[in-house]
Coordinates of N, CA and C in Angstrom, one line a residue:
A1312 N 59.9 112.4 128.5 CA 61.0 111.5 128.3 C 61.9 112.2 127.3
F1313 N 63.2 111.9 127.5 CA 64.2 112.5 126.6 C 65.1 111.3 126.2
M1314 N 65.6 111.5 125.0 CA 66.5 110.5 124.4 C 67.8 111.3 124.1
I1315 N 68.9 110.8 124.7 CA 70.2 111.3 124.4 C 71.0 110.3 123.6
Q1316 N 71.4 110.8 122.4 CA 72.1 109.9 121.5 C 73.5 110.4 121.5
E1317 N 74.5 109.6 121.7 CA 75.9 109.9 121.6 C 76.5 109.2 120.5
E1318 N 77.1 109.9 119.6 CA 77.8 109.3 118.4 C 79.2 109.3 118.7
Y1319 N 79.9 108.2 118.5 CA 81.3 108.1 118.7 C 82.0 108.5 117.4
V1320 N 82.9 109.5 117.5 CA 83.6 109.9 116.3 C 85.1 109.8 116.6
D1321 N 85.8 109.1 115.7 CA 87.3 109.0 115.9 C 87.9 110.4 115.7
Q1322 N 88.7 110.9 116.6 CA 89.3 112.1 116.4 C 90.8 111.9 116.4
V1323 N 91.5 112.7 115.6 CA 93.0 112.6 115.5 C 93.5 114.0 115.8
S1324 N 94.7 114.0 116.3 CA 95.3 115.3 116.6 C 96.2 115.9 115.6
G1325 N 96.5 115.2 114.5 CA 97.4 115.6 113.4 C 98.1 114.4 112.9
L1326 N 99.0 114.7 111.9 CA 99.7 113.6 111.2 C 100.5 112.7 112.2
S1327 N 100.9 113.3 113.3 CA 101.8 112.6 114.3 C 100.9 111.7 115.2
D1328 N 99.6 111.8 115.1 CA 98.7 111.0 115.9 C 99.0 109.5 115.8
K1329 N 98.9 108.8 116.9 CA 99.2 107.4 117.0 C 98.4 106.6 116.0
K1330 N 97.1 107.0 115.7 CA 96.3 106.3 114.8 C 96.9 106.3 113.4
F1331 N 97.6 107.3 113.0 CA 98.3 107.4 111.7 C 99.7 106.7 111.8
Q1332 N 100.4 106.8 112.9 CA 101.7 106.3 113.0 C 101.8 104.9 113.3
K1333 N 100.8 104.3 114.1 CA 100.8 102.9 114.5 C 99.4 102.4 114.2
P1334 N 98.9 102.4 113.0 CA 97.5 102.0 112.8 C 97.2 100.6 113.1
N1335 N 98.1 99.7 113.0 CA 97.9 98.3 113.3 C 97.8 98.0 114.8
E1336 N 98.1 99.0 115.7 CA 97.9 98.7 117.1 C 96.5 98.9 117.5
F1337 N 95.6 99.3 116.6 CA 94.2 99.4 116.9 C 93.4 98.2 116.4
S1338 N 92.3 97.9 117.0 CA 91.5 96.8 116.6 C 90.1 97.3 116.3
P1339 N 89.6 97.3 115.1 CA 90.4 96.9 113.9 C 91.4 98.0 113.6
P1340 N 92.4 97.7 112.7 CA 93.4 98.7 112.3 C 92.7 99.9 111.8
F1341 N 93.3 101.1 112.1 CA 92.8 102.4 111.6 C 93.2 102.5 110.1
R1342 N 92.1 102.8 109.3 CA 92.3 102.8 107.8 C 92.2 104.3 107.3
F1343 N 93.2 104.7 106.6 CA 93.2 106.1 106.1 C 93.9 106.2 104.8
G1344 N 93.6 107.2 104.0 CA 94.2 107.4 102.7 C 94.1 108.8 102.2
T1345 N 94.6 109.0 101.0 CA 94.5 110.3 100.4 C 94.4 110.0 98.9
V1346 N 94.3 111.1 98.1 CA 94.4 111.0 96.6 C 95.9 110.9 96.2
P1347 N 96.3 109.9 95.5 CA 97.7 109.9 95.1 C 98.1 111.0 94.1
N1348 N 99.5 111.2 94.1 CA 100.1 112.1 93.2 C 99.8 113.6 93.4
G1349 N 99.4 114.0 94.6 CA 99.2 115.4 94.9 C 100.1 115.8 96.0
S1350 N 99.9 117.1 96.4 CA 100.8 117.6 97.4 C 100.6 117.0 98.8
T1351 N 99.4 116.5 99.1 CA 99.2 115.8 100.4 C 100.0 114.5 100.5
E1352 N 99.9 113.7 99.4 CA 100.6 112.5 99.4 C 102.1 112.7 99.4
R1353 N 102.6 113.7 98.7 CA 104.0 114.0 98.6 C 104.5 114.4 100.0
N1354 N 103.8 115.3 100.7 CA 104.2 115.7 102.0 C 104.3 114.5 103.0
I1355 N 103.3 113.6 102.9 CA 103.4 112.4 103.8 C 104.5 111.5 103.4
R1356 N 104.7 111.3 102.1 CA 105.8 110.4 101.6 C 107.1 111.0 102.1
N1357 N 107.3 112.3 102.0 CA 108.6 112.9 102.4 C 108.9 112.9 103.9
N1358 N 107.8 113.0 104.7 CA 108.0 113.3 106.1 C 107.5 112.1 107.0
Y1359 N 106.7 111.2 106.5 CA 106.2 110.1 107.3 C 106.3 108.8 106.4
R1360 N 107.4 108.3 106.2 CA 107.6 107.2 105.3 C 106.8 105.9 105.6
D1361 N 106.8 105.5 106.9 CA 106.1 104.3 107.3 C 104.6 104.6 107.1
M1362 N 104.1 105.7 107.5 CA 102.7 106.1 107.3 C 102.3 106.0 105.9
H1363 N 103.2 106.5 105.0 CA 102.9 106.5 103.6 C 102.8 105.1 103.0
A1364 N 103.8 104.3 103.4 CA 103.8 102.9 103.0 C 102.5 102.2 103.3
Y1365 N 102.0 102.4 104.6 CA 100.8 101.8 105.0 C 99.5 102.2 104.2
M1366 N 99.5 103.5 104.0 CA 98.2 104.1 103.5 C 98.1 103.9 102.0
T1367 N 99.1 103.5 101.3 CA 99.0 103.4 99.8 C 97.9 102.4 99.4
S1368 N 97.6 101.4 100.2 CA 96.5 100.4 99.9 C 95.1 101.0 100.1
F1369 N 95.1 102.2 100.7 CA 93.8 102.9 100.9 C 93.6 104.2 100.0
H1370 N 94.5 104.3 99.0 CA 94.4 105.5 98.1 C 93.0 105.6 97.5
Q1371 N 92.5 106.8 97.3 CA 91.2 107.1 96.7 C 91.4 107.8 95.4
K1372 N 90.5 107.5 94.4 CA 90.6 108.2 93.1 C 90.4 109.7 93.2
N1373 N 89.5 110.1 94.0 CA 89.1 111.5 94.1 C 88.4 111.7 95.5
V1374 N 88.0 113.0 95.7 CA 87.4 113.3 97.0 C 86.0 112.6 97.1
D1375 N 85.3 112.6 96.0 CA 84.0 111.9 96.0 C 84.1 110.5 96.4
E1376 N 85.0 109.8 95.9 CA 85.2 108.4 96.3 C 85.6 108.3 97.7
A1377 N 86.4 109.2 98.2 CA 86.8 109.2 99.6 C 85.6 109.4 100.5
L1378 N 84.7 110.3 100.2 CA 83.5 110.5 101.0 C 82.7 109.3 101.0
Y1379 N 82.5 108.6 99.9 CA 81.8 107.4 99.8 C 82.4 106.3 100.7
S1380 N 83.7 106.2 100.6 CA 84.5 105.2 101.5 C 84.3 105.5 102.9
L1381 N 84.3 106.8 103.3 CA 84.1 107.1 104.7 C 82.7 106.8 105.2
K1382 N 81.7 107.1 104.4 CA 80.3 106.8 104.7 C 80.0 105.4 104.8
T1383 N 80.7 104.6 104.0 CA 80.4 103.1 103.9 C 81.3 102.3 104.8
G1384 N 82.2 103.0 105.6 CA 83.0 102.3 106.5 C 84.3 101.7 105.9
K1385 N 84.6 102.0 104.7 CA 85.8 101.4 104.1 C 87.1 102.2 104.5
L1386 N 86.9 103.4 105.0 CA 87.9 104.3 105.5 C 87.5 104.9 106.8
D1387 N 88.5 105.1 107.7 CA 88.3 105.8 108.9 C 88.6 107.2 108.9
A1388 N 89.5 107.6 108.0 CA 90.0 109.0 107.8 C 90.5 109.2 106.4
F1389 N 90.3 110.4 106.0 CA 90.8 110.9 104.6 C 91.6 112.1 104.9
I1390 N 92.8 112.1 104.4 CA 93.8 113.2 104.6 C 93.8 113.9 103.3
Y1391 N 93.5 115.3 103.3 CA 93.5 116.1 102.1 C 93.6 117.5 102.5
D1392 N 93.6 118.4 101.4 CA 93.6 119.8 101.6 C 92.4 120.3 102.5
A1393 N 92.7 121.0 103.6 CA 91.7 121.5 104.5 C 90.6 122.3 103.8
A1394 N 90.9 123.2 102.9 CA 89.9 124.0 102.3 C 88.9 123.2 101.5
V1395 N 89.5 122.2 100.8 CA 88.6 121.3 100.0 C 87.7 120.5 100.9
L1396 N 88.3 119.9 102.0 CA 87.5 119.1 102.9 C 86.4 120.0 103.6
N1397 N 86.7 121.2 104.0 CA 85.7 122.1 104.6 C 84.6 122.4 103.6
Y1398 N 84.9 122.6 102.4 CA 83.9 122.9 101.3 C 83.0 121.7 101.1
M1399 N 83.6 120.5 101.0 CA 82.8 119.3 100.8 C 82.0 119.0 102.0
A1400 N 82.5 119.2 103.2 CA 81.7 118.9 104.4 C 80.5 119.9 104.5
G1401 N 80.7 121.1 104.1 CA 79.6 122.1 104.1 C 78.5 121.7 103.1
R1402 N 78.8 121.0 102.0 CA 77.8 120.6 101.0 C 77.1 119.3 101.4
D1403 N 77.6 118.6 102.4 CA 77.1 117.3 102.7 C 76.4 117.3 104.1
E1404 N 75.0 117.1 104.0 CA 74.2 117.2 105.3 C 74.7 116.2 106.3
G1405 N 75.1 115.0 105.9 CA 75.5 114.0 106.8 C 76.9 114.0 107.3
C1406 N 77.6 115.1 106.9 CA 79.0 115.1 107.3 C 79.3 115.9 108.5

């Protein structure tokens, strides 16, 4: 006997993805955030004003808080520097 387990993972194609641009069109709404006052937030604020306005209620204090929020289902996605995210993912067995 074999058991095949399929895990559903939300994937996004980039910042223009509908999940980021129209998060309330999903049920439940797609929740995402970043750490405020950094280059990631500044880029989103300057280029995606509606997206930035929505995500401010999901700001995270730091990357560790974001990972906890992702694991506990409080966030669906965390937007941050790719090098930092890759490093953190490599350190986390469950990521």
